[in-house]
XYZ file of C-alpha atoms in Angstrom:
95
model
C 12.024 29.524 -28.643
C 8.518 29.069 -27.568
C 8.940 25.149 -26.107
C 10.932 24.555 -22.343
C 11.464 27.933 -21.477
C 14.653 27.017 -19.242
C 15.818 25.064 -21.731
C 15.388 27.725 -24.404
C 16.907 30.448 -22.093
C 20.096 28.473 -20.922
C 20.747 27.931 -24.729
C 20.155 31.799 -25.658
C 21.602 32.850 -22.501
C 25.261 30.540 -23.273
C 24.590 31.699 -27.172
C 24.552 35.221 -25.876
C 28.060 35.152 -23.854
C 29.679 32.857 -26.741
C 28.697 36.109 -29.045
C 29.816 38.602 -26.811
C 33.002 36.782 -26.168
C 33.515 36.419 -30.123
C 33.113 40.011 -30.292
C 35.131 40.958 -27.663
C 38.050 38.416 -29.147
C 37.624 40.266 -32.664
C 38.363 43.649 -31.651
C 41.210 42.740 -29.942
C 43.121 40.738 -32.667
C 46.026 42.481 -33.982
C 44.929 41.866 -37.657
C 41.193 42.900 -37.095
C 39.122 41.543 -39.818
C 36.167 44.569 -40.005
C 33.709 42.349 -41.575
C 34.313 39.770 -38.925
C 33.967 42.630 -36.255
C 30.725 43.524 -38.113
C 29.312 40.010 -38.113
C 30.284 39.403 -34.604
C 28.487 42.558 -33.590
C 25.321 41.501 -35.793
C 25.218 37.918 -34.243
C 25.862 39.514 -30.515
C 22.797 42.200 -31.292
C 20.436 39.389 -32.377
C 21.401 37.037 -29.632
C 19.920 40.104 -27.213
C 17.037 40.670 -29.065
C 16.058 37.031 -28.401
C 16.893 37.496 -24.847
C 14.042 40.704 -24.775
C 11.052 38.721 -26.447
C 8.721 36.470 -25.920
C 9.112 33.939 -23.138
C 12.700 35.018 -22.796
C 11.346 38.639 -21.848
C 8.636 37.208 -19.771
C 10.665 35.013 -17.604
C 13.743 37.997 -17.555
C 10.943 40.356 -16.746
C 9.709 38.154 -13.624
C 13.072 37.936 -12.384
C 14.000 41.414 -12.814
C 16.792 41.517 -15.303
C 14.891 42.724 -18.472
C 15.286 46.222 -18.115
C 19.054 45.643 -18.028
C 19.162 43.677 -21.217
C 17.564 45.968 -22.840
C 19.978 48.238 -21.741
C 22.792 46.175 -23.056
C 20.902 45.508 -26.153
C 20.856 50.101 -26.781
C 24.197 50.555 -25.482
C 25.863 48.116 -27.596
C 23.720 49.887 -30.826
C 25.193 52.972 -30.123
C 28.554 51.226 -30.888
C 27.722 49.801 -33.982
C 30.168 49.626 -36.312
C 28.741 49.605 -39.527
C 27.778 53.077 -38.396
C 30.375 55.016 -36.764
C 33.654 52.882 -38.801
C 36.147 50.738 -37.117
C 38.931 52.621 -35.534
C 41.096 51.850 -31.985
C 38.578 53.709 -30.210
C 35.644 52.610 -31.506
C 37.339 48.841 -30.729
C 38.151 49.398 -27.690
C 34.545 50.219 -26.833
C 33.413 47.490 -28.207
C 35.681 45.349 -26.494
């Protein structure tokens, strides 16, 4: 992550959304597969924490959009479902 900064942050940037949208997709299936939801959540959650260091952080910082990842990054913790269970509330938030 440390070599073509643009480079590196379109791919964790499009990494990021393709997570989020995988999680989203997972809590809404009929048949929900927890340790799918789980994983999905993981994967989403590590795809942010690349987004809030190193040269990913720097650049987001000079732009002014780190603060609100990081915000993403806590909210979605709060949700995490390996914590608080998987039920149609807890889906729905994090859908």
């Amino acid at each position: 992550m440390r070599i073509a900064v643009t480079q590196n942050m379109l791919w964790v940037v499009s990494q990021t959304q393709m997570e989020a949208h995988a999680l989203a997709f997972a809590v809404a299936q009929q048949d929900r597969d927890n340790s799918h939801i789980e994983q999905r959540f993981d994967l989403t959650i590590s795809r942010l924490h690349l987004l809030g260091q190193g040269p990913q952080a720097r650049y987001l910082d000079e732009i002014g959009h780190l603060q609100t990842v990081n915000d993403m990054a806590t909210a979605l913790l709060e949700l995490d479902p390996q914590v608080l269970g998987h039920g149609k509330q807890q889906h729905q938030a994090l859908f």
